[in-house]
């Protein structure tokens, strides 16, 4: 009986494993085909100045609108794209698309910066910084308007190499954001070693803004960032009360559904011009 059960379980597990492997293989194929079929689109989430309420910039966030599955969130495919290397190809598309959109907006008189999320594999690709700077030159883009969002994860790996590349980009004038600060393998030494202009406090800290320890963390991160000459950005703001609190601790900027969810380019333009009118 036990032997029989054992064998059944074995069958069960291999079938389940096969299914998982099949799903990954299918997703892998669909993800690559989606680039050919133009199924990716960038959405843009505004970044707001806390004291004036003005839109300072946007963060580009990828969306995959799949013909069959409708909407696939980035958390469902970015990790796989990083694992199988497809992010290198997709990353090139993301950078080109974001820079082209920046130029269109600049030429329309929309004066904002644009932030692009760069994954570790993409960043560590040979000559990433050279190709990136070449694109800025070619499109005559003011590098100060371009912000690269990286995570602590990048800084851990090959840290001397990463430091060199970040310094090249930063010296050229590109702004660097440290994304999701406080969640990863946070080491305060990173803040000293790397040229970071913006510290983005992860939503998890903002969710906990009401507790006394939550307040201590937020206030300390904001002070520390500012003393290190960084701008501090709060992520995932959903309530007015959070904004009120962030103002009391003089946080610089915020993003979140409270002001706006990520929007397609046209919806962002409407929001931008409305925001100008409100001033
Ligand atoms: P992230 O860079 O930290 O982006 C912030 C995420 O929080 C976005 O999710 C955004 O939609 C979401 N968010 C913003 N405000 C709020 C809020 O008030 N409440 C809640 N609940 N969520 C909020 P999204 O677009 O699903 O992206 C998730 C992650 O996927 C990103 O985290 C980033 O790590 C990655 N990702 C997205 N687009 C790209 C891309 O173009 N390239 C790369 N390499 N990674 C990307
Ligand atoms: Mg980001
Ligand atoms: Mg983030
Ligand atoms: Mg995040």
PDB file of C-alpha atoms and ligand atoms in Angstrom:
ATOM      1  CA  UNK A   1       0.000   0.000   0.000  1.00  0.00           C
ATOM      2  CA  UNK A   2       2.750   2.412   1.059  1.00  0.00           C
ATOM      3  CA  UNK A   3       4.761   1.524  -2.004  1.00  0.00           C
ATOM      4  CA  UNK A   4       1.753   2.188  -4.220  1.00  0.00           C
ATOM      5  CA  UNK A   5       1.093   5.534  -2.579  1.00  0.00           C
ATOM      6  CA  UNK A   6       4.759   6.399  -2.948  1.00  0.00           C
ATOM      7  CA  UNK A   7       4.691   5.685  -6.618  1.00  0.00           C
ATOM      8  CA  UNK A   8       1.507   7.714  -7.069  1.00  0.00           C
ATOM      9  CA  UNK A   9       3.039  10.615  -5.250  1.00  0.00           C
ATOM     10  CA  UNK A  10       6.092  10.347  -7.415  1.00  0.00           C
ATOM     11  CA  UNK A  11       3.893  10.466 -10.492  1.00  0.00           C
ATOM     12  CA  UNK A  12       1.966  13.333  -9.046  1.00  0.00           C
ATOM     13  CA  UNK A  13       5.105  15.364  -8.354  1.00  0.00           C
ATOM     14  CA  UNK A  14       6.657  14.764 -11.763  1.00  0.00           C
ATOM     15  CA  UNK A  15       3.422  15.726 -13.447  1.00  0.00           C
ATOM     16  CA  UNK A  16       3.233  18.883 -11.410  1.00  0.00           C
ATOM     17  CA  UNK A  17       6.869  19.618 -12.110  1.00  0.00           C
ATOM     18  CA  UNK A  18       6.328  19.040 -15.807  1.00  0.00           C
ATOM     19  CA  UNK A  19       3.412  21.391 -15.739  1.00  0.00           C
ATOM     20  CA  UNK A  20       5.481  24.103 -14.077  1.00  0.00           C
ATOM     21  CA  UNK A  21       8.330  23.605 -16.522  1.00  0.00           C
ATOM     22  CA  UNK A  22       5.877  23.681 -19.435  1.00  0.00           C
ATOM     23  CA  UNK A  23       4.357  26.915 -18.168  1.00  0.00           C
ATOM     24  CA  UNK A  24       7.778  28.531 -17.892  1.00  0.00           C
ATOM     25  CA  UNK A  25       8.729  27.392 -21.395  1.00  0.00           C
ATOM     26  CA  UNK A  26       5.444  28.730 -22.758  1.00  0.00           C
ATOM     27  CA  UNK A  27       5.837  32.036 -20.952  1.00  0.00           C
ATOM     28  CA  UNK A  28       9.422  32.269 -22.180  1.00  0.00           C
ATOM     29  CA  UNK A  29       8.258  31.891 -25.791  1.00  0.00           C
ATOM     30  CA  UNK A  30       5.277  34.232 -25.407  1.00  0.00           C
ATOM     31  CA  UNK A  31       7.421  36.879 -23.773  1.00  0.00           C
ATOM     32  CA  UNK A  32       9.840  36.946 -26.713  1.00  0.00           C
ATOM     33  CA  UNK A  33       7.057  36.833 -29.285  1.00  0.00           C
ATOM     34  CA  UNK A  34       5.347  39.711 -27.474  1.00  0.00           C
ATOM     35  CA  UNK A  35       8.281  41.986 -28.292  1.00  0.00           C
ATOM     36  CA  UNK A  36       7.939  41.147 -31.988  1.00  0.00           C
ATOM     37  CA  UNK A  37       4.155  41.617 -31.795  1.00  0.00           C
ATOM     38  CA  UNK A  38       4.428  44.995 -30.038  1.00  0.00           C
ATOM     39  CA  UNK A  39       2.528  43.863 -26.975  1.00  0.00           C
ATOM     40  CA  UNK A  40       4.633  45.823 -24.510  1.00  0.00           C
ATOM     41  CA  UNK A  41       3.797  49.342 -23.544  1.00  0.00           C
ATOM     42  CA  UNK A  42       5.246  51.771 -21.041  1.00  0.00           C
ATOM     43  CA  UNK A  43       3.022  53.388 -18.462  1.00  0.00           C
ATOM     44  CA  UNK A  44       4.136  56.433 -16.548  1.00  0.00           C
ATOM     45  CA  UNK A  45       3.617  57.194 -12.887  1.00  0.00           C
ATOM     46  CA  UNK A  46       4.086  60.814 -11.791  1.00  0.00           C
ATOM     47  CA  UNK A  47       6.586  61.814  -9.144  1.00  0.00           C
ATOM     48  CA  UNK A  48       5.364  64.781  -7.113  1.00  0.00           C
ATOM     49  CA  UNK A  49       7.112  67.554  -5.225  1.00  0.00           C
ATOM     50  CA  UNK A  50       5.738  67.336  -1.673  1.00  0.00           C
ATOM     51  CA  UNK A  51       5.840  71.032  -0.907  1.00  0.00           C
ATOM     52  CA  UNK A  52       4.410  72.417  -4.161  1.00  0.00           C
ATOM     53  CA  UNK A  53       2.295  69.485  -5.404  1.00  0.00           C
ATOM     54  CA  UNK A  54       3.909  69.907  -8.805  1.00  0.00           C
ATOM     55  CA  UNK A  55       4.714  66.985 -11.125  1.00  0.00           C
ATOM     56  CA  UNK A  56       8.503  66.770 -11.345  1.00  0.00           C
ATOM     57  CA  UNK A  57       8.847  63.652 -13.387  1.00  0.00           C
ATOM     58  CA  UNK A  58       7.549  60.219 -14.231  1.00  0.00           C
ATOM     59  CA  UNK A  59       8.708  56.664 -13.708  1.00  0.00           C
ATOM     60  CA  UNK A  60       8.340  54.379 -16.718  1.00  0.00           C
ATOM     61  CA  UNK A  61       6.740  51.044 -15.796  1.00  0.00           C
ATOM     62  CA  UNK A  62       6.357  48.276 -18.322  1.00  0.00           C
ATOM     63  CA  UNK A  63       3.012  46.677 -19.113  1.00  0.00           C
ATOM     64  CA  UNK A  64       2.373  43.585 -21.207  1.00  0.00           C
ATOM     65  CA  UNK A  65      -1.033  43.603 -22.841  1.00  0.00           C
ATOM     66  CA  UNK A  66      -1.257  40.043 -24.069  1.00  0.00           C
ATOM     67  CA  UNK A  67      -3.853  39.258 -26.734  1.00  0.00           C
ATOM     68  CA  UNK A  68      -5.000  36.103 -24.964  1.00  0.00           C
ATOM     69  CA  UNK A  69      -4.266  36.659 -21.276  1.00  0.00           C
ATOM     70  CA  UNK A  70      -5.081  40.349 -21.415  1.00  0.00           C
ATOM     71  CA  UNK A  71      -2.820  41.870 -18.783  1.00  0.00           C
ATOM     72  CA  UNK A  72       0.366  40.341 -17.379  1.00  0.00           C
ATOM     73  CA  UNK A  73       1.862  42.312 -14.454  1.00  0.00           C
ATOM     74  CA  UNK A  74       5.622  42.938 -14.509  1.00  0.00           C
ATOM     75  CA  UNK A  75       6.064  40.841 -11.376  1.00  0.00           C
ATOM     76  CA  UNK A  76       4.942  37.846 -13.483  1.00  0.00           C
ATOM     77  CA  UNK A  77       7.507  38.244 -16.247  1.00  0.00           C
ATOM     78  CA  UNK A  78      10.362  40.580 -15.235  1.00  0.00           C
ATOM     79  CA  UNK A  79      11.892  38.005 -12.843  1.00  0.00           C
ATOM     80  CA  UNK A  80      11.771  35.317 -15.562  1.00  0.00           C
ATOM     81  CA  UNK A  81      13.154  37.758 -18.131  1.00  0.00           C
ATOM     82  CA  UNK A  82      16.025  38.430 -15.749  1.00  0.00           C
ATOM     83  CA  UNK A  83      16.632  34.735 -15.264  1.00  0.00           C
ATOM     84  CA  UNK A  84      16.635  33.734 -18.922  1.00  0.00           C
ATOM     85  CA  UNK A  85      18.461  36.831 -20.146  1.00  0.00           C
ATOM     86  CA  UNK A  86      15.568  38.189 -22.231  1.00  0.00           C
ATOM     87  CA  UNK A  87      15.729  41.344 -20.088  1.00  0.00           C
ATOM     88  CA  UNK A  88      18.768  42.442 -22.124  1.00  0.00           C
ATOM     89  CA  UNK A  89      16.650  42.627 -25.264  1.00  0.00           C
ATOM     90  CA  UNK A  90      13.568  43.908 -23.506  1.00  0.00           C
ATOM     91  CA  UNK A  91      15.691  46.410 -21.616  1.00  0.00           C
ATOM     92  CA  UNK A  92      16.920  47.929 -24.876  1.00  0.00           C
ATOM     93  CA  UNK A  93      13.311  48.363 -25.971  1.00  0.00           C
ATOM     94  CA  UNK A  94      12.397  49.933 -22.616  1.00  0.00           C
ATOM     95  CA  UNK A  95      15.276  52.427 -22.746  1.00  0.00           C
ATOM     96  CA  UNK A  96      14.580  53.415 -26.376  1.00  0.00           C
ATOM     97  CA  UNK A  97      10.852  53.758 -25.775  1.00  0.00           C
ATOM     98  CA  UNK A  98      11.313  55.825 -22.613  1.00  0.00           C
ATOM     99  CA  UNK A  99      13.891  58.131 -24.230  1.00  0.00           C
ATOM    100  CA  UNK A 100      11.714  58.613 -27.315  1.00  0.00           C
ATOM    101  CA  UNK A 101       8.749  59.479 -25.114  1.00  0.00           C
ATOM    102  CA  UNK A 102      10.917  61.900 -23.160  1.00  0.00           C
ATOM    103  CA  UNK A 103      11.894  63.683 -26.392  1.00  0.00           C
ATOM    104  CA  UNK A 104       8.264  63.857 -27.588  1.00  0.00           C
ATOM    105  CA  UNK A 105       7.188  65.393 -24.297  1.00  0.00           C
ATOM    106  CA  UNK A 106      10.121  67.779 -24.179  1.00  0.00           C
ATOM    107  CA  UNK A 107       9.241  68.978 -27.675  1.00  0.00           C
ATOM    108  CA  UNK A 108       5.613  69.455 -26.568  1.00  0.00           C
ATOM    109  CA  UNK A 109       6.780  71.680 -23.723  1.00  0.00           C
ATOM    110  CA  UNK A 110       6.212  69.068 -21.040  1.00  0.00           C
ATOM    111  CA  UNK A 111       9.108  69.776 -18.739  1.00  0.00           C
ATOM    112  CA  UNK A 112       9.649  66.657 -16.669  1.00  0.00           C
ATOM    113  CA  UNK A 113      12.327  64.115 -15.894  1.00  0.00           C
ATOM    114  CA  UNK A 114      11.937  60.437 -16.682  1.00  0.00           C
ATOM    115  CA  UNK A 115      13.023  57.504 -14.554  1.00  0.00           C
ATOM    116  CA  UNK A 116      13.823  54.117 -16.065  1.00  0.00           C
ATOM    117  CA  UNK A 117      14.083  50.917 -14.034  1.00  0.00           C
ATOM    118  CA  UNK A 118      17.256  49.016 -14.880  1.00  0.00           C
ATOM    119  CA  UNK A 119      17.592  45.401 -13.805  1.00  0.00           C
ATOM    120  CA  UNK A 120      20.900  43.908 -12.680  1.00  0.00           C
ATOM    121  CA  UNK A 121      21.507  41.814 -15.828  1.00  0.00           C
ATOM    122  CA  UNK A 122      20.807  44.791 -18.027  1.00  0.00           C
ATOM    123  CA  UNK A 123      23.088  47.049 -16.028  1.00  0.00           C
ATOM    124  CA  UNK A 124      25.908  44.494 -16.001  1.00  0.00           C
ATOM    125  CA  UNK A 125      25.728  44.009 -19.765  1.00  0.00           C
ATOM    126  CA  UNK A 126      29.067  44.975 -21.351  1.00  0.00           C
ATOM    127  CA  UNK A 127      29.195  48.637 -22.444  1.00  0.00           C
ATOM    128  CA  UNK A 128      25.762  49.398 -20.996  1.00  0.00           C
ATOM    129  CA  UNK A 129      26.916  52.887 -19.993  1.00  0.00           C
ATOM    130  CA  UNK A 130      28.578  53.631 -23.339  1.00  0.00           C
ATOM    131  CA  UNK A 131      25.491  52.634 -25.304  1.00  0.00           C
ATOM    132  CA  UNK A 132      23.266  54.560 -22.935  1.00  0.00           C
ATOM    133  CA  UNK A 133      25.309  57.762 -23.192  1.00  0.00           C
ATOM    134  CA  UNK A 134      25.472  57.364 -26.992  1.00  0.00           C
ATOM    135  CA  UNK A 135      21.682  57.339 -27.085  1.00  0.00           C
ATOM    136  CA  UNK A 136      21.479  60.520 -25.034  1.00  0.00           C
ATOM    137  CA  UNK A 137      23.974  62.189 -27.366  1.00  0.00           C
ATOM    138  CA  UNK A 138      22.165  61.031 -30.467  1.00  0.00           C
ATOM    139  CA  UNK A 139      18.797  62.312 -29.200  1.00  0.00           C
ATOM    140  CA  UNK A 140      20.361  65.476 -27.695  1.00  0.00           C
ATOM    141  CA  UNK A 141      18.883  64.743 -24.295  1.00  0.00           C
ATOM    142  CA  UNK A 142      19.903  66.687 -21.202  1.00  0.00           C
ATOM    143  CA  UNK A 143      21.211  63.872 -18.965  1.00  0.00           C
ATOM    144  CA  UNK A 144      20.001  65.682 -15.845  1.00  0.00           C
ATOM    145  CA  UNK A 145      16.451  64.862 -16.955  1.00  0.00           C
ATOM    146  CA  UNK A 146      17.155  61.129 -17.043  1.00  0.00           C
ATOM    147  CA  UNK A 147      17.025  59.039 -13.924  1.00  0.00           C
ATOM    148  CA  UNK A 148      18.107  55.410 -13.681  1.00  0.00           C
ATOM    149  CA  UNK A 149      16.446  53.380 -10.949  1.00  0.00           C
ATOM    150  CA  UNK A 150      18.550  50.552  -9.628  1.00  0.00           C
ATOM    151  CA  UNK A 151      18.117  48.307  -6.606  1.00  0.00           C
ATOM    152  CA  UNK A 152      20.462  47.367  -3.823  1.00  0.00           C
ATOM    153  CA  UNK A 153      20.744  43.997  -5.488  1.00  0.00           C
ATOM    154  CA  UNK A 154      22.901  45.533  -8.258  1.00  0.00           C
ATOM    155  CA  UNK A 155      25.237  47.140  -5.751  1.00  0.00           C
ATOM    156  CA  UNK A 156      26.000  43.859  -3.981  1.00  0.00           C
ATOM    157  CA  UNK A 157      27.234  42.116  -7.072  1.00  0.00           C
ATOM    158  CA  UNK A 158      30.654  43.046  -8.571  1.00  0.00           C
ATOM    159  CA  UNK A 159      30.523  46.210  -6.559  1.00  0.00           C
ATOM    160  CA  UNK A 160      33.756  47.811  -7.801  1.00  0.00           C
ATOM    161  CA  UNK A 161      32.709  47.368 -11.414  1.00  0.00           C
ATOM    162  CA  UNK A 162      29.249  48.726 -10.621  1.00  0.00           C
ATOM    163  CA  UNK A 163      30.796  51.697  -8.852  1.00  0.00           C
ATOM    164  CA  UNK A 164      32.866  52.546 -11.963  1.00  0.00           C
ATOM    165  CA  UNK A 165      29.873  52.332 -14.284  1.00  0.00           C
ATOM    166  CA  UNK A 166      27.665  54.381 -11.982  1.00  0.00           C
ATOM    167  CA  UNK A 167      30.381  57.012 -11.680  1.00  0.00           C
ATOM    168  CA  UNK A 168      30.672  57.285 -15.466  1.00  0.00           C
ATOM    169  CA  UNK A 169      26.921  57.750 -15.847  1.00  0.00           C
ATOM    170  CA  UNK A 170      26.723  60.132 -12.906  1.00  0.00           C
ATOM    171  CA  UNK A 171      29.702  62.218 -14.077  1.00  0.00           C
ATOM    172  CA  UNK A 172      28.013  62.523 -17.447  1.00  0.00           C
ATOM    173  CA  UNK A 173      25.045  64.015 -15.594  1.00  0.00           C
ATOM    174  CA  UNK A 174      22.559  61.138 -15.429  1.00  0.00           C
ATOM    175  CA  UNK A 175      20.688  60.925 -12.117  1.00  0.00           C
ATOM    176  CA  UNK A 176      20.720  57.716 -10.095  1.00  0.00           C
ATOM    177  CA  UNK A 177      17.919  56.482  -7.823  1.00  0.00           C
ATOM    178  CA  UNK A 178      18.226  53.699  -5.308  1.00  0.00           C
ATOM    179  CA  UNK A 179      14.846  51.958  -5.566  1.00  0.00           C
ATOM    180  CA  UNK A 180      12.971  49.990  -2.897  1.00  0.00           C
ATOM    181  CA  UNK A 181      15.348  51.255  -0.225  1.00  0.00           C
ATOM    182  CA  UNK A 182      15.141  49.363   3.016  1.00  0.00           C
ATOM    183  CA  UNK A 183      13.786  46.071   1.737  1.00  0.00           C
ATOM    184  CA  UNK A 184      16.752  44.304   0.198  1.00  0.00           C
ATOM    185  CA  UNK A 185      20.188  43.711   1.532  1.00  0.00           C
ATOM    186  CA  UNK A 186      20.395  47.278   2.751  1.00  0.00           C
ATOM    187  CA  UNK A 187      23.826  48.266   3.759  1.00  0.00           C
ATOM    188  CA  UNK A 188      24.452  51.835   4.770  1.00  0.00           C
ATOM    189  CA  UNK A 189      27.914  51.626   3.239  1.00  0.00           C
ATOM    190  CA  UNK A 190      26.232  51.616  -0.198  1.00  0.00           C
ATOM    191  CA  UNK A 191      25.046  55.132   0.417  1.00  0.00           C
ATOM    192  CA  UNK A 192      28.624  56.299   0.886  1.00  0.00           C
ATOM    193  CA  UNK A 193      30.247  54.286  -1.860  1.00  0.00           C
ATOM    194  CA  UNK A 194      27.911  54.892  -4.802  1.00  0.00           C
ATOM    195  CA  UNK A 195      26.840  58.160  -6.457  1.00  0.00           C
ATOM    196  CA  UNK A 196      23.170  58.117  -5.515  1.00  0.00           C
ATOM    197  CA  UNK A 197      20.990  61.184  -6.077  1.00  0.00           C
ATOM    198  CA  UNK A 198      17.597  59.847  -5.001  1.00  0.00           C
ATOM    199  CA  UNK A 199      16.652  57.474  -2.227  1.00  0.00           C
ATOM    200  CA  UNK A 200      13.275  55.836  -2.841  1.00  0.00           C
ATOM    201  CA  UNK A 201      11.834  54.539   0.392  1.00  0.00           C
ATOM    202  CA  UNK A 202       9.950  51.309  -0.210  1.00  0.00           C
ATOM    203  CA  UNK A 203       6.183  51.237   0.197  1.00  0.00           C
ATOM    204  CA  UNK A 204       6.499  48.812   3.113  1.00  0.00           C
ATOM    205  CA  UNK A 205       7.879  51.642   5.277  1.00  0.00           C
ATOM    206  CA  UNK A 206       5.129  53.998   4.174  1.00  0.00           C
ATOM    207  CA  UNK A 207       2.445  51.431   5.006  1.00  0.00           C
ATOM    208  CA  UNK A 208       3.739  51.506   8.567  1.00  0.00           C
ATOM    209  CA  UNK A 209       3.801  55.303   8.929  1.00  0.00           C
ATOM    210  CA  UNK A 210       1.340  55.333  11.828  1.00  0.00           C
ATOM    211  CA  UNK A 211       3.299  53.224  14.304  1.00  0.00           C
ATOM    212  CA  UNK A 212       5.922  54.908  16.450  1.00  0.00           C
ATOM    213  CA  UNK A 213       8.725  52.696  15.144  1.00  0.00           C
ATOM    214  CA  UNK A 214       7.493  53.290  11.602  1.00  0.00           C
ATOM    215  CA  UNK A 215       7.745  57.021  12.158  1.00  0.00           C
ATOM    216  CA  UNK A 216      11.267  56.676  13.574  1.00  0.00           C
ATOM    217  CA  UNK A 217      12.413  54.751  10.494  1.00  0.00           C
ATOM    218  CA  UNK A 218      10.877  57.207   8.066  1.00  0.00           C
ATOM    219  CA  UNK A 219      12.196  60.261   9.822  1.00  0.00           C
ATOM    220  CA  UNK A 220      15.681  58.741  10.134  1.00  0.00           C
ATOM    221  CA  UNK A 221      15.845  57.669   6.479  1.00  0.00           C
ATOM    222  CA  UNK A 222      14.731  61.114   5.298  1.00  0.00           C
ATOM    223  CA  UNK A 223      17.288  62.900   7.521  1.00  0.00           C
ATOM    224  CA  UNK A 224      20.097  60.560   6.583  1.00  0.00           C
ATOM    225  CA  UNK A 225      19.388  60.793   2.858  1.00  0.00           C
ATOM    226  CA  UNK A 226      19.213  64.569   2.957  1.00  0.00           C
ATOM    227  CA  UNK A 227      22.407  64.870   4.992  1.00  0.00           C
ATOM    228  CA  UNK A 228      24.089  62.782   2.290  1.00  0.00           C
ATOM    229  CA  UNK A 229      22.755  65.328  -0.255  1.00  0.00           C
ATOM    230  CA  UNK A 230      20.159  62.992  -1.699  1.00  0.00           C
ATOM    231  CA  UNK A 231      16.541  63.713  -2.468  1.00  0.00           C
ATOM    232  CA  UNK A 232      14.246  61.339  -0.638  1.00  0.00           C
ATOM    233  CA  UNK A 233      11.204  59.924  -2.424  1.00  0.00           C
ATOM    234  CA  UNK A 234       8.358  58.068  -0.706  1.00  0.00           C
ATOM    235  CA  UNK A 235       6.832  55.218  -2.730  1.00  0.00           C
ATOM    236  CA  UNK A 236       3.306  53.832  -2.671  1.00  0.00           C
ATOM    237  CA  UNK A 237       1.427  56.767  -1.117  1.00  0.00           C
ATOM    238  CA  UNK A 238      -2.284  55.993  -0.964  1.00  0.00           C
ATOM    239  CA  UNK A 239      -3.673  58.431   1.633  1.00  0.00           C
ATOM    240  CA  UNK A 240      -3.685  62.135   2.377  1.00  0.00           C
ATOM    241  CA  UNK A 241      -2.593  61.368   5.975  1.00  0.00           C
ATOM    242  CA  UNK A 242       0.667  59.922   4.667  1.00  0.00           C
ATOM    243  CA  UNK A 243       1.334  63.105   2.727  1.00  0.00           C
ATOM    244  CA  UNK A 244       0.585  65.227   5.784  1.00  0.00           C
ATOM    245  CA  UNK A 245       3.041  63.198   7.820  1.00  0.00           C
ATOM    246  CA  UNK A 246       5.741  63.272   5.120  1.00  0.00           C
ATOM    247  CA  UNK A 247       5.470  67.051   5.049  1.00  0.00           C
ATOM    248  CA  UNK A 248       6.131  67.250   8.777  1.00  0.00           C
ATOM    249  CA  UNK A 249       9.410  65.372   8.285  1.00  0.00           C
ATOM    250  CA  UNK A 250      10.304  67.384   5.153  1.00  0.00           C
ATOM    251  CA  UNK A 251      10.455  64.447   2.762  1.00  0.00           C
ATOM    252  CA  UNK A 252      11.156  65.732  -0.770  1.00  0.00           C
ATOM    253  CA  UNK A 253       8.969  63.841  -3.221  1.00  0.00           C
ATOM    254  CA  UNK A 254       6.373  61.085  -3.446  1.00  0.00           C
ATOM    255  CA  UNK A 255       4.676  58.678  -5.801  1.00  0.00           C
ATOM    256  CA  UNK A 256       1.540  56.683  -5.284  1.00  0.00           C
ATOM    257  CA  UNK A 257      -1.999  55.825  -6.269  1.00  0.00           C
ATOM    258  CA  UNK A 258      -3.212  58.752  -4.146  1.00  0.00           C
ATOM    259  CA  UNK A 259      -1.950  61.167  -6.769  1.00  0.00           C
ATOM    260  CA  UNK A 260      -2.088  58.807  -9.722  1.00  0.00           C
ATOM    261  CA  UNK A 261      -1.682  55.229 -10.828  1.00  0.00           C
ATOM    262  CA  UNK A 262       0.728  54.617 -13.712  1.00  0.00           C
ATOM    263  CA  UNK A 263      -0.928  55.988 -16.890  1.00  0.00           C
ATOM    264  CA  UNK A 264      -0.472  55.592 -20.615  1.00  0.00           C
ATOM    265  CA  UNK A 265       1.162  58.556 -22.375  1.00  0.00           C
ATOM    266  CA  UNK A 266      -2.079  60.259 -23.398  1.00  0.00           C
ATOM    267  CA  UNK A 267      -3.672  60.023 -19.969  1.00  0.00           C
ATOM    268  CA  UNK A 268      -0.482  61.307 -18.433  1.00  0.00           C
ATOM    269  CA  UNK A 269      -0.517  64.345 -20.741  1.00  0.00           C
ATOM    270  CA  UNK A 270      -4.057  65.227 -19.617  1.00  0.00           C
ATOM    271  CA  UNK A 271      -3.055  64.896 -15.997  1.00  0.00           C
ATOM    272  CA  UNK A 272       0.050  67.004 -16.546  1.00  0.00           C
ATOM    273  CA  UNK A 273      -1.823  69.910 -18.131  1.00  0.00           C
ATOM    274  CA  UNK A 274      -4.512  69.769 -15.424  1.00  0.00           C
ATOM    275  CA  UNK A 275      -1.813  69.858 -12.765  1.00  0.00           C
ATOM    276  CA  UNK A 276      -0.349  73.000 -14.398  1.00  0.00           C
ATOM    277  CA  UNK A 277      -3.777  74.682 -14.338  1.00  0.00           C
ATOM    278  CA  UNK A 278      -4.141  73.984 -10.614  1.00  0.00           C
ATOM    279  CA  UNK A 279      -1.064  76.031  -9.755  1.00  0.00           C
TER     280      UNK A 279
HETATM  281  P1  LIG B   1       9.180  49.556  -8.670  1.00  0.00           P
HETATM  282  O1  LIG B   1      10.177  50.076  -9.626  1.00  0.00           O
HETATM  283  O2  LIG B   1       9.473  49.715  -7.234  1.00  0.00           O
HETATM  284  O3  LIG B   1       7.800  50.273  -9.064  1.00  0.00           O
HETATM  285  C1  LIG B   1       6.813  50.622  -8.142  1.00  0.00           C
HETATM  286  C2  LIG B   1       5.639  49.681  -8.213  1.00  0.00           C
HETATM  287  O4  LIG B   1       4.675  50.068  -7.211  1.00  0.00           O
HETATM  288  C3  LIG B   1       4.896  49.696  -9.535  1.00  0.00           C
HETATM  289  O5  LIG B   1       4.364  48.397  -9.748  1.00  0.00           O
HETATM  290  C4  LIG B   1       3.751  50.679  -9.255  1.00  0.00           C
HETATM  291  O6  LIG B   1       2.642  50.503 -10.095  1.00  0.00           O
HETATM  292  C5  LIG B   1       3.434  50.303  -7.831  1.00  0.00           C
HETATM  293  N1  LIG B   1       2.788  51.395  -7.098  1.00  0.00           N
HETATM  294  C6  LIG B   1       2.972  52.726  -7.232  1.00  0.00           C
HETATM  295  N2  LIG B   1       2.207  53.414  -6.354  1.00  0.00           N
HETATM  296  C7  LIG B   1       1.511  52.513  -5.656  1.00  0.00           C
HETATM  297  C8  LIG B   1       0.538  52.610  -4.601  1.00  0.00           C
HETATM  298  O7  LIG B   1       0.165  53.681  -4.140  1.00  0.00           O
HETATM  299  N3  LIG B   1       0.037  51.428  -4.121  1.00  0.00           N
HETATM  300  C9  LIG B   1       0.434  50.212  -4.601  1.00  0.00           C
HETATM  301  N4  LIG B   1      -0.119  49.121  -4.072  1.00  0.00           N
HETATM  302  N5  LIG B   1       1.351  50.087  -5.585  1.00  0.00           N
HETATM  303  C10 LIG B   1       1.879  51.226  -6.111  1.00  0.00           C
HETATM  304  P2  LIG B   1       4.518  47.645 -11.141  1.00  0.00           P
HETATM  305  O8  LIG B   1       4.341  48.601 -12.276  1.00  0.00           O
HETATM  306  O9  LIG B   1       3.646  46.441 -11.075  1.00  0.00           O
HETATM  307  O10 LIG B   1       6.033  47.202 -11.150  1.00  0.00           O
HETATM  308  C11 LIG B   1       6.534  46.313 -10.195  1.00  0.00           C
HETATM  309  C12 LIG B   1       8.028  46.190 -10.301  1.00  0.00           C
HETATM  310  O11 LIG B   1       8.389  45.600 -11.564  1.00  0.00           O
HETATM  311  C13 LIG B   1       8.753  47.531 -10.268  1.00  0.00           C
HETATM  312  O12 LIG B   1       8.904  47.990  -8.935  1.00  0.00           O
HETATM  313  C14 LIG B   1      10.058  47.154 -10.918  1.00  0.00           C
HETATM  314  O13 LIG B   1      10.896  46.512 -10.012  1.00  0.00           O
HETATM  315  C15 LIG B   1       9.599  46.149 -11.972  1.00  0.00           C
HETATM  316  N6  LIG B   1       9.452  46.855 -13.249  1.00  0.00           N
HETATM  317  C16 LIG B   1       8.388  47.524 -13.759  1.00  0.00           C
HETATM  318  N7  LIG B   1       8.670  48.073 -14.942  1.00  0.00           N
HETATM  319  C17 LIG B   1       9.958  47.762 -15.207  1.00  0.00           C
HETATM  320  C18 LIG B   1      10.857  48.045 -16.309  1.00  0.00           C
HETATM  321  O14 LIG B   1      10.521  48.768 -17.268  1.00  0.00           O
HETATM  322  N8  LIG B   1      12.122  47.525 -16.215  1.00  0.00           N
HETATM  323  C19 LIG B   1      12.536  46.790 -15.146  1.00  0.00           C
HETATM  324  N9  LIG B   1      13.789  46.321 -15.133  1.00  0.00           N
HETATM  325  N10 LIG B   1      11.729  46.513 -14.105  1.00  0.00           N
HETATM  326  C20 LIG B   1      10.464  46.988 -14.142  1.00  0.00           C
HETATM  327 MG1  LIG B   2      11.219  51.819  -9.694  1.00  0.00          MG
HETATM  328 MG1  LIG B   3      10.295  51.028  -6.079  1.00  0.00          MG
HETATM  329 MG1  LIG B   4       8.904  48.530  -5.191  1.00  0.00          MG
END
